[in-house]
Coordinates of C-alpha atoms in Angstrom, one line a residue:
X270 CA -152.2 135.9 -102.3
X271 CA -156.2 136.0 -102.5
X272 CA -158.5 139.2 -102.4
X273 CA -159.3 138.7 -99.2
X274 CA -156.0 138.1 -97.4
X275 CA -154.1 141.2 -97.1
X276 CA -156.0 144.2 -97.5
X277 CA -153.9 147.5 -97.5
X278 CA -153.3 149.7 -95.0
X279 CA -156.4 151.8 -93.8
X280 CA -156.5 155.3 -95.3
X281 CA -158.4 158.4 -93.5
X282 CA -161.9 158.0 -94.4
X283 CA -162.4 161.2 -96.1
X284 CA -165.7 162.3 -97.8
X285 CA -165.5 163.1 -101.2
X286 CA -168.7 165.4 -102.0
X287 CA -167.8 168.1 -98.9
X288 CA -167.5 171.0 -101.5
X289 CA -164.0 172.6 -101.6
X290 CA -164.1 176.7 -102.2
X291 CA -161.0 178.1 -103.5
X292 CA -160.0 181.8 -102.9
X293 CA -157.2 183.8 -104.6
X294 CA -155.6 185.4 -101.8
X295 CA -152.6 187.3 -103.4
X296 CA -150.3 187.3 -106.2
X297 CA -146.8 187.5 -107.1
X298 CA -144.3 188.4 -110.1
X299 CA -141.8 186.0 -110.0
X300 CA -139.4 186.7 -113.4
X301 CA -141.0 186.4 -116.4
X302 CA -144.4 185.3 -114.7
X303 CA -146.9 185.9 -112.3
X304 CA -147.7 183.2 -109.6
X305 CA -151.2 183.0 -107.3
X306 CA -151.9 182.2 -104.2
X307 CA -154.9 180.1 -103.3
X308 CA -156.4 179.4 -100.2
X309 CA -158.4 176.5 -100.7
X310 CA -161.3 175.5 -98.1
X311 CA -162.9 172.1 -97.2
X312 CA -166.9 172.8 -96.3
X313 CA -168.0 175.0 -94.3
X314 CA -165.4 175.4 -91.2
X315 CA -162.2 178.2 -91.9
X316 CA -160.1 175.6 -89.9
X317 CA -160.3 173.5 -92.6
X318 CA -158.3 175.5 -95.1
X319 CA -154.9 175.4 -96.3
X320 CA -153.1 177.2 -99.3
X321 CA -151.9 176.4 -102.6
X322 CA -149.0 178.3 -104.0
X323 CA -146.6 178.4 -107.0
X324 CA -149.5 177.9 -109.5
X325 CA -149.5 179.9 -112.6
X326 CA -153.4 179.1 -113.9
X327 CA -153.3 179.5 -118.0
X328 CA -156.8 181.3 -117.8
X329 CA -158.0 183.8 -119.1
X330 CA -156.1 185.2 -122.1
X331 CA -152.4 186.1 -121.1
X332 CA -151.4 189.8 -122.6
X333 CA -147.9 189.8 -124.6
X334 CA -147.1 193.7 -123.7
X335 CA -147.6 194.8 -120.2
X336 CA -148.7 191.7 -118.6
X337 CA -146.6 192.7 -115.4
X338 CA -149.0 196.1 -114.6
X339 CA -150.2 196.3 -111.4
X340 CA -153.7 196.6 -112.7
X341 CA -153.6 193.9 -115.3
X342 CA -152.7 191.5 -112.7
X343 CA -155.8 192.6 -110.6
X344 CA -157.4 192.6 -113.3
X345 CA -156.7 188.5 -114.5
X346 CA -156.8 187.5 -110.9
X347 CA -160.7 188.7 -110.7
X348 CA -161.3 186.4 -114.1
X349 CA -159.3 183.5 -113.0
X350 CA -160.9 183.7 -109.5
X351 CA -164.0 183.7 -111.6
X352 CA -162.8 180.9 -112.7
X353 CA -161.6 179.0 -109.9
X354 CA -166.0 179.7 -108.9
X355 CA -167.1 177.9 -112.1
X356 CA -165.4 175.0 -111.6
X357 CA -165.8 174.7 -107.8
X358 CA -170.0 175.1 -107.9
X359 CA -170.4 172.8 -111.1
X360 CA -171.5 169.5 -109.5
X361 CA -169.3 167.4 -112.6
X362 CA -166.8 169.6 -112.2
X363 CA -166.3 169.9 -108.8
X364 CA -166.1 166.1 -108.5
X365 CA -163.5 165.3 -111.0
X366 CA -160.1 163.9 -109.5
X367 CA -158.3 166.6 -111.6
X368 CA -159.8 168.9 -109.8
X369 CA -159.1 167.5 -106.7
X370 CA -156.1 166.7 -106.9
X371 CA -155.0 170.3 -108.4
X372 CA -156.9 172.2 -105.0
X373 CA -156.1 169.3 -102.2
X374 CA -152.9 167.4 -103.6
X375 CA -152.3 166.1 -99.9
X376 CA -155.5 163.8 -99.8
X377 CA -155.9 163.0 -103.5
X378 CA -152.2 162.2 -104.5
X379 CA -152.7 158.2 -104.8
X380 CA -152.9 157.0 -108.4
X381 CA -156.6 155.0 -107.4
X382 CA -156.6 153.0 -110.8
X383 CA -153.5 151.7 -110.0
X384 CA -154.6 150.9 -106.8
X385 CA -157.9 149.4 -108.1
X386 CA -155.6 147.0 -110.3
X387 CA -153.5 145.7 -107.4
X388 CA -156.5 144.5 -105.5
X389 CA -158.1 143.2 -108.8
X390 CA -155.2 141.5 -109.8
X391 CA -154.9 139.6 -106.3
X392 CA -158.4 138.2 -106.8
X393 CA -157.5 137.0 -110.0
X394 CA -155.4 134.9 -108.3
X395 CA -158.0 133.0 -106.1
X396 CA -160.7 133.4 -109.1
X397 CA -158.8 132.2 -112.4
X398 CA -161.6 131.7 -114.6
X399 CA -162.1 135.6 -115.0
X400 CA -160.3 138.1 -117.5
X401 CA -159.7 141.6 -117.7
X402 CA -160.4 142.7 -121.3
X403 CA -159.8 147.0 -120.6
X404 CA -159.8 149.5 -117.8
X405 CA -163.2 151.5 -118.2
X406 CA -161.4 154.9 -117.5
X407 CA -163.5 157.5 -115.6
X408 CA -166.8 156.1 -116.6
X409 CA -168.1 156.8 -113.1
X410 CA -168.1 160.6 -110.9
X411 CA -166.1 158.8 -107.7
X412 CA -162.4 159.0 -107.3
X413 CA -162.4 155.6 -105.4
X414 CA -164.5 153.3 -107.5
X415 CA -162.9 152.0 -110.7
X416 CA -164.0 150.0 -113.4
X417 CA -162.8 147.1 -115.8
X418 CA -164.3 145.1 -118.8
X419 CA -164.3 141.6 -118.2
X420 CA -164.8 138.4 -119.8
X421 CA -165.3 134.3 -118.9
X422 CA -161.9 132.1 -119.8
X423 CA -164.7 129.7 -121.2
X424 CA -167.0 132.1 -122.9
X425 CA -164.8 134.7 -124.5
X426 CA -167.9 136.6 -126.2
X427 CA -169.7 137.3 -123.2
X428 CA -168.6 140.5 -121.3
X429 CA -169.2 141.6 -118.1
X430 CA -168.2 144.8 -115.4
X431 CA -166.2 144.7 -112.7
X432 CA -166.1 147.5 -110.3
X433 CA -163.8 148.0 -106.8
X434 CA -164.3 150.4 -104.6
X435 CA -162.7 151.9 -101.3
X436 CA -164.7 152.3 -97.9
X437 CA -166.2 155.6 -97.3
X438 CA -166.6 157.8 -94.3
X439 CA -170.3 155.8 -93.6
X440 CA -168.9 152.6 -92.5
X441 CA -170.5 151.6 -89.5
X442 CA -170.7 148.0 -90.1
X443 CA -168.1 145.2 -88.0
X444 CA -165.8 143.9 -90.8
X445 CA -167.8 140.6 -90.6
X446 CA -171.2 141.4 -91.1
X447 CA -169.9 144.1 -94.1
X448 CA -167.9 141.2 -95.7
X449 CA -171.3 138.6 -95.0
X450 CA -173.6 141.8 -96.7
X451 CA -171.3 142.0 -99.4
X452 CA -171.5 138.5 -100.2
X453 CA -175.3 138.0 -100.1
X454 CA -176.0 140.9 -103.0
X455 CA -175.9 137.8 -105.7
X456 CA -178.6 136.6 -103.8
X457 CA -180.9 139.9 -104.0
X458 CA -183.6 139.0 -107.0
X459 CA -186.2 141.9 -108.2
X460 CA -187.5 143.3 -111.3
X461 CA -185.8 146.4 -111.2
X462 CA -182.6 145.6 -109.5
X463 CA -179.4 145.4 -111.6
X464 CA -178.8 141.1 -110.5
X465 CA -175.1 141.2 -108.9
X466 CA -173.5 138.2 -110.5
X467 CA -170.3 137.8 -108.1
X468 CA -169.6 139.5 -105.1
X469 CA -166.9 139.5 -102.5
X470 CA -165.0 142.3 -99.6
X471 CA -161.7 142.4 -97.7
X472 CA -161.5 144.5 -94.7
X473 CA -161.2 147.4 -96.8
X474 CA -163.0 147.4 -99.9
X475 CA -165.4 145.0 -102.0
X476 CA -165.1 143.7 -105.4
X477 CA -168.6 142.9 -108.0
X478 CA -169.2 141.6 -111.0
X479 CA -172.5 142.5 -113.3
X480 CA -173.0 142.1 -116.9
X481 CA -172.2 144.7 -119.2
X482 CA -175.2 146.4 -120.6
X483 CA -174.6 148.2 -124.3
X484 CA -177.1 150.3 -124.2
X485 CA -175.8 151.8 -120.4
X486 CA -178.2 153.7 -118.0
X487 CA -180.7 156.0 -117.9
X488 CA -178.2 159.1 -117.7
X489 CA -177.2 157.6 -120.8
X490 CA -180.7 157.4 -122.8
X491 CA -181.8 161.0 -121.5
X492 CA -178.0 162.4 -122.7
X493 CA -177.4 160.1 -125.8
X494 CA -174.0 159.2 -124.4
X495 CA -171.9 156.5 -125.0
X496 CA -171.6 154.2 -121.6
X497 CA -167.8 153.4 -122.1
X498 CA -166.6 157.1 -122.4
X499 CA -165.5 159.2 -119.5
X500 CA -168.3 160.7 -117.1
X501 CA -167.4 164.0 -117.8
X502 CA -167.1 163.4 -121.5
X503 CA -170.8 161.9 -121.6
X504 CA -172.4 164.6 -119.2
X505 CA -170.2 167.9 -118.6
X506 CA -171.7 169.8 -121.5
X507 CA -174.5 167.7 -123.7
X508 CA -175.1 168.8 -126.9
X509 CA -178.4 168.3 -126.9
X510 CA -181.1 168.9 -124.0
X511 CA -184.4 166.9 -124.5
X512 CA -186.6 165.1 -121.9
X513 CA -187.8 161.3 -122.0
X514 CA -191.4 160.9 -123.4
X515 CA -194.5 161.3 -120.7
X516 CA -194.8 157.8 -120.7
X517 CA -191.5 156.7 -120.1
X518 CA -191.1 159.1 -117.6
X519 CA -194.6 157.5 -115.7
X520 CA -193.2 154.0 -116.6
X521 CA -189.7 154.3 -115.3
X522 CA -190.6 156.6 -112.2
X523 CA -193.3 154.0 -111.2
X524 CA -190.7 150.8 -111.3
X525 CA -187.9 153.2 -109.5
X526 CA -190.1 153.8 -106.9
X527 CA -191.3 150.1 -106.8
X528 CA -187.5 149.1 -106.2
X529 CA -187.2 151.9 -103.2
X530 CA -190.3 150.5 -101.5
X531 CA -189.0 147.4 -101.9
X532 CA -185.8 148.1 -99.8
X533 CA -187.5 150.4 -97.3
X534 CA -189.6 147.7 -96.5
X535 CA -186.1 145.4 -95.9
X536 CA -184.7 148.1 -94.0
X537 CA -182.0 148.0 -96.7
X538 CA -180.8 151.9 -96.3
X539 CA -179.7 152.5 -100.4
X540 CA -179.5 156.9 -100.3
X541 CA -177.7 156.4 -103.2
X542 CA -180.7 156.7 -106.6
X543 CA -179.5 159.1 -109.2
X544 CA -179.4 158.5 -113.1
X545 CA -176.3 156.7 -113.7
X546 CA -177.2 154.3 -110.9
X547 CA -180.5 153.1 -113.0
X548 CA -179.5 150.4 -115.4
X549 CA -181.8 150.0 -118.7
X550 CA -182.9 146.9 -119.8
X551 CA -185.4 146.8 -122.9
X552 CA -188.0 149.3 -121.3
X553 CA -187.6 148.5 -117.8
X554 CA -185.5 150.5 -115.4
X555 CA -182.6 148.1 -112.5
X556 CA -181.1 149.9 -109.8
X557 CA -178.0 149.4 -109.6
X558 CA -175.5 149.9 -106.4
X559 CA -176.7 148.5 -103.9
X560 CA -173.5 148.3 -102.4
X561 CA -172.6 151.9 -102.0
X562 CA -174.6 151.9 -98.6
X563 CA -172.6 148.7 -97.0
X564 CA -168.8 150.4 -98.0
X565 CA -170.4 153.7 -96.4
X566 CA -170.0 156.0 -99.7
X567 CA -171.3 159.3 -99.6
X568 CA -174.2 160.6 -102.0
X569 CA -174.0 161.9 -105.3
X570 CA -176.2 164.6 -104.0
X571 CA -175.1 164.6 -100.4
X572 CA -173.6 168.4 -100.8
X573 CA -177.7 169.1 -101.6
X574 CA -179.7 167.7 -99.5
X575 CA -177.3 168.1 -96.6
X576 CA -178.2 172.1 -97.1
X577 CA -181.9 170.9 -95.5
X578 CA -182.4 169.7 -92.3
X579 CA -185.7 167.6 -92.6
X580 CA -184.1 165.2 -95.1
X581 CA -182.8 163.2 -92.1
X582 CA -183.5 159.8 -93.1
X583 CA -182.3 157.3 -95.8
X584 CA -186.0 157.4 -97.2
X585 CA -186.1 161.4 -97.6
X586 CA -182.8 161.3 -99.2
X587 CA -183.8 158.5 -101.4
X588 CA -187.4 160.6 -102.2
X589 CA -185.3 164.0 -102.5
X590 CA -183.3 162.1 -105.5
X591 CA -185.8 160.9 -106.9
X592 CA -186.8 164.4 -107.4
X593 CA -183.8 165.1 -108.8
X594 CA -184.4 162.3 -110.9
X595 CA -187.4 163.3 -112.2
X596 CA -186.5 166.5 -113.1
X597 CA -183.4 165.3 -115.1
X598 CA -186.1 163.1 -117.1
X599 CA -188.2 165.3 -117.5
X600 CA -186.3 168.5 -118.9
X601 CA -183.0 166.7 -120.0
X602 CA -180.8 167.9 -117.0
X603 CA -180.6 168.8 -113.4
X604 CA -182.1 171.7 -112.3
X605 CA -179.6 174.6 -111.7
X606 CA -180.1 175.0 -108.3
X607 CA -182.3 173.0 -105.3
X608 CA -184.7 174.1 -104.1
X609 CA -186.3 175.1 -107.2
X610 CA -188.9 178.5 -107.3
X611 CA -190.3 177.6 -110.3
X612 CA -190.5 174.9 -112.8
X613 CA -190.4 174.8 -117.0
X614 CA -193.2 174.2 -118.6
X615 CA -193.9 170.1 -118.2
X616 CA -195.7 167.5 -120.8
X617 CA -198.3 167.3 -117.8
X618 CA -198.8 169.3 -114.6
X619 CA -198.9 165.9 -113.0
X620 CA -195.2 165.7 -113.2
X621 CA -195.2 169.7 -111.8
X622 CA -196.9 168.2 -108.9
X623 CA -194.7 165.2 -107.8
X624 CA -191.4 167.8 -108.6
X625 CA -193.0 170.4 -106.2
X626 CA -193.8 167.5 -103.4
X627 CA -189.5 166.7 -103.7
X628 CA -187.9 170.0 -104.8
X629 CA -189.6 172.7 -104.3
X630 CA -188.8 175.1 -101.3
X631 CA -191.9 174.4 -99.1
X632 CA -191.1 170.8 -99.6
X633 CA -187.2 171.1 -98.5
X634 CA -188.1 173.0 -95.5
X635 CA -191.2 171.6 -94.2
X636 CA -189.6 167.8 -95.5
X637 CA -190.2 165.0 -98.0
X638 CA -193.7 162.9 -98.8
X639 CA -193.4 159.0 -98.3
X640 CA -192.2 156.2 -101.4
X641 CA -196.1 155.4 -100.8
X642 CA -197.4 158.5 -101.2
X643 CA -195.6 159.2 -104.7
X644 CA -197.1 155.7 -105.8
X645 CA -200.5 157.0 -105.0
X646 CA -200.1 160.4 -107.1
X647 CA -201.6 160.6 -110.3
X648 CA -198.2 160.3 -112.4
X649 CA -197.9 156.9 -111.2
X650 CA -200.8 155.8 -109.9
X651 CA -202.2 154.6 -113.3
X652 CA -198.9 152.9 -114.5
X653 CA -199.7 148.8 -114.9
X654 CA -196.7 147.1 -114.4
X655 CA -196.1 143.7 -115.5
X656 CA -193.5 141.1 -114.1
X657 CA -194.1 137.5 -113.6
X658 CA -190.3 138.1 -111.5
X659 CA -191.4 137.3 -107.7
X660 CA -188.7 139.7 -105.9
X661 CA -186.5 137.6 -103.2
X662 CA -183.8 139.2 -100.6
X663 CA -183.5 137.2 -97.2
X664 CA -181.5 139.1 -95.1
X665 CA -181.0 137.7 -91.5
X666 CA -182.5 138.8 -88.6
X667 CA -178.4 139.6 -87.1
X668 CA -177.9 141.5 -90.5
X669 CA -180.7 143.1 -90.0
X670 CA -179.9 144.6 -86.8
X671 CA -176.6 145.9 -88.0
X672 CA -178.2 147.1 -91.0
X673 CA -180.7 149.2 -88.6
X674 CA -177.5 150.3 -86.5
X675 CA -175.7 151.1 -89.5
X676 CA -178.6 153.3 -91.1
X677 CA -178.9 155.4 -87.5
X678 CA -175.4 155.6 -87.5
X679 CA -175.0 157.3 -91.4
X680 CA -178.5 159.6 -90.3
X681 CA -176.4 160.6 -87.4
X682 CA -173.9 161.8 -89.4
X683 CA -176.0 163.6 -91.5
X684 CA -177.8 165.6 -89.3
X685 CA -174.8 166.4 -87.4
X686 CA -173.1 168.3 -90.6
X687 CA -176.9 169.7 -91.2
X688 CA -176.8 171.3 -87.8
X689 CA -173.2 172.4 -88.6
X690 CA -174.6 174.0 -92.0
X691 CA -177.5 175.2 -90.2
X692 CA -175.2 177.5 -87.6
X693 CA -172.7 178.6 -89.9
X694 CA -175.4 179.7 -92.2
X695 CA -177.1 182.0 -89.8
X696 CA -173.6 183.6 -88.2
X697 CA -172.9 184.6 -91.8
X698 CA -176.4 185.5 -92.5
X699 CA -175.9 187.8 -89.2
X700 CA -172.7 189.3 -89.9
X701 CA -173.3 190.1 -93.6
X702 CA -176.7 191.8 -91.6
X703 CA -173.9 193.5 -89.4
X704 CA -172.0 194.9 -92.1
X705 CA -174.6 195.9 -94.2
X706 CA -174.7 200.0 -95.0
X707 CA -178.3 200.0 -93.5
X708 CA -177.1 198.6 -90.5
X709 CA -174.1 200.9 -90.2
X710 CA -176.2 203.9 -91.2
X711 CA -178.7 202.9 -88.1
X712 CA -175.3 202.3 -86.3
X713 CA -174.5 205.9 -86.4
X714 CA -178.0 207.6 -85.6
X715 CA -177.9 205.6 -82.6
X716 CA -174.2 207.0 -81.8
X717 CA -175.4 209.9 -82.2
X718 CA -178.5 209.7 -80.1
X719 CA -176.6 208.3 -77.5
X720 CA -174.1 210.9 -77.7
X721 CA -176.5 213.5 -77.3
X722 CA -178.4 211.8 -74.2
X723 CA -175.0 211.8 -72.5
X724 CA -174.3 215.5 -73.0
X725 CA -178.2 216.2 -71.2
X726 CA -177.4 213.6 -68.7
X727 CA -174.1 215.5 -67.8
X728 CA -175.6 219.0 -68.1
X729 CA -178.3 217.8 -65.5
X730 CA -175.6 216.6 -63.6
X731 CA -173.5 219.3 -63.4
X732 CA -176.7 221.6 -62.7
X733 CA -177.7 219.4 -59.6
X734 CA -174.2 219.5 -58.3
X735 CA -174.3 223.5 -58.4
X736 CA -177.8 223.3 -56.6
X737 CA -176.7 221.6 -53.7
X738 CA -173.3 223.5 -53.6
X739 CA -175.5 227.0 -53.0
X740 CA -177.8 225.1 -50.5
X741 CA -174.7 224.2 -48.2
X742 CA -173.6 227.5 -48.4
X743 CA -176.7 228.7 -47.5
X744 CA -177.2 227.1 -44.1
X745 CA -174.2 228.7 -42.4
X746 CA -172.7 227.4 -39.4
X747 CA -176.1 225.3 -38.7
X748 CA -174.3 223.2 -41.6
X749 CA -172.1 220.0 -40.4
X750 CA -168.7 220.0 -42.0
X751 CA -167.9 217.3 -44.0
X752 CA -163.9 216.2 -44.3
X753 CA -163.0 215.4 -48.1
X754 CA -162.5 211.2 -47.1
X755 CA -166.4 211.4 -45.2
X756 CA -169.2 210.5 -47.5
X757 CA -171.4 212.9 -49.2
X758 CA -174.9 213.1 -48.4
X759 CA -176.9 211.9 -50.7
X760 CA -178.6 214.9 -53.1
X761 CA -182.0 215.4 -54.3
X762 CA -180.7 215.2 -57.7
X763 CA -179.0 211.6 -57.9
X764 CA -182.2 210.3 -59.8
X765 CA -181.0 211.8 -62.6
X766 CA -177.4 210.8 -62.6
X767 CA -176.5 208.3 -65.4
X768 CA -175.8 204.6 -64.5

């Protein structure tokens, strides 16, 4: 049976980088141990929750004598909800399938690889002249992607990388024109794109072929890691931090954003531009990936930029991650958080300028500069590049339009969760306003004040009523009687009767 025949059953399109929260919510002893309860939360809405119990986590320290107290137990559930935080807000971290599958065993139970090897070994059938030297375990941050070594039957020294991956929750395209896409990547020649050697897609996933580079990618050089080892093994905790050189970082920023220009232009929608998706190649920089966009992956950076709502577009998300980019080649590693207040000391305040323009807070609120307005800035603008390479990429005019459809579909998308972002930020913003001790103190005086304006109002009232009581008493018999079911006439008073 070929690749393309029989394509398994369709799963539910979840995406990957919506940021789980996990909360200990109680605890019991149970024996000789005490077990935690989790309640475990998928972005931002509460519906979206569900528990995990029966887990007895190993950290921090356990205590041999009196490790059933009521306040030692309190006492370990704060650090291993600590934790349970650490692990959930590191970006590496948070993205490991370990992780996943320990807080949301329900959508992350499959074994992926062994998935990944089915539909590899099915194309083998239709494709003989390939071989699978080794799985690359874990060599990439998605669940759903997997990698193998490969090699040609009739040139056994040569090696080259295979990678599969499963749709994602941004497939727009008709199963046709993603399969037709899919197939014309070979055909994509540039400079500073990674060249696709084979390419194919079923309805549910697509299968390339590249050739394997020793020396890796760019997250590689700046973390002087080892491309074949596990991602979080190469980038979880570097021993080292150190930035590229100035002009590496002019060089490879000016052909990255050559390559982005170049799609735009297409009306390619990429999104996808982070360090491990930049090949090296001598000294010049390949993007690799392009397919990430066509099988409607999420962003390595999506739980970012999704925080800000004027990075709508493909383009600002592709200029946002370039800032990201920059940053990482500048100082070594990400920045800790997005936007950024301030930045480290640089190798020239030209770089400063192009990170302010893509990370700074004005920049994430008020939105990003163009692809052709960072090649005019002074980092760049000097760079020479030279490439006798003429870049080719004929994409249909039919392709086209579904690749436009496709891109205002995935925007949609986006903005929708933005807006969602956007409203549950302010209700908490308002309620943590609500609860505040200002706001109860100011609470109170108003109680107060209101209290008292109702005892005057009252005391007027009652003073009014008197008045009017003696007048009728007054008059005599010149005074009409008025039965208890008539209605009273109204009294001079009545203005100052609360409402």
């Amino acid at each position: 049976m070929a690749f393309m025949e029989k394509p398994p059953a369709r799963k539910v399109l979840l995406d990957d980088t919506v940021p789980l929260t996990a909360a200990i919510e109680a605890s019991q002893s149970l024996q000789s141990h005490t077990e935690y309860i989790i309640r475990v939360q998928r972005g931002i809405s509460v519906e979206n929750s569900w528990q995990i119990a029966g887990l007895s986590l190993p950290l921090p320290p356990k205590k041999l004598i009196g490790n059933m107290d009521r306040e030692f137990i309190a006492e370990r559930q704060k650090g291993l909800q600590n934790y349970l935080n650490v692990i959930t807000t590191n970006h590496i971290l948070s993205n490991c399938e370990l992780v996943k599958k320990f807080l949301d065993p329900n959508n992350y139970s499959a074994n992926y690889t062994e998935i990944a090897l089915q539909q590899v070994s099915m194309f083998f059938r239709s494709e003989p002249k390939w071989e699978v030297v080794e799985p690359l375990k874990d060599i990439g941050w998605r669940i759903r992607k997997k990698y193998f070594l490969m090699k040609i039957k009739n040139q056994p020294k040569e090696r080259l990388v295979l990678s599969w991956a499963d749709l994602g929750p941004d497939k727009y395209l008709s199963d046709k024109d993603f399969q037709c896409l899919i197939k014309l990547l070979p055909s994509c020649l540039h400079p500073y794109i990674y060249r696709v050697t084979f390419a194919t897609a079923n309805e549910s996933s697509a299968l390339l072929i590249r050739m394997f580079n020793e020396k890796g990618t760019l997250k590689d050089l700046i973390y002087k890691a080892k491309p074949k080892d596990p991602f979080l093994k190469k980038y979880g905790n570097p021993k080292k931090i150190q930035g590229l050189e100035l002009q590496q970082i002019k060089t490879y920023g000016r052909q990255i954003l050559e390559v982005l220009k170049f799609l735009h232009d297409k009306g390619f929608p990429y999104g996808h531009l982070h360090a491990s998706n930049v090949m090296l190649d001598g000294d010049t920089c390949r993007l690799l990936d392009l397919e990430n966009s066509l099988l409607g992956l999420p962003s390595f950076y999506r739980s970012c930029f999704s925080q800000f709502r004027k990075i709508n577009t493909l383009e600002s998300v592709d200029v946002h991650c370039f800032g990201h980019l920059l940053y990482e080649m500048t100082y070594g590693r990400p920045p800790d958080s997005v936007p950024v207040d301030s930045f480290p000391p640089a190798p020239s305040m030209a770089v400063v300028a192009v990170l302010e323009s893509t990370l700074s807070c004005e920049a994430c609120k008020n939105g990003m500069p163009t692809v052709s307005r960072l090649l005019q800035m002074p980092l760049f603008s000097d760079v020479l590049l030279t490439t006798s390479e003429k870049p080719q990429f004929k994409i249909p005019t039919k392709l086209k339009e579904a690749l436009r459809i496709a891109k205002e579909c995935i925007e949609k998308r986006l903005i929708e969760e933005q807006k969602q972002i956007h409203h549950h930020r302010r209700l908490t913003r308002a309620q943590s306003h609500h609860g505040s001790e200002e706001e109860r103190k100011k609470r109170k005086i108003l109680a107060r004040k209101k209290s008292k304006r109702s005892a005057v109002e009252n005391s007027e009232e009652h003073s009014a009523k008197y008045s009017n009581s003696n007048n009728s008493a007054g008059s005599g018999a010149s005074s009409p009687l008025t039965s208890p079911s008539s209605p009273t006439p109204p009294s001079t008073a009545v203005e100052h009767a609360p409402f």
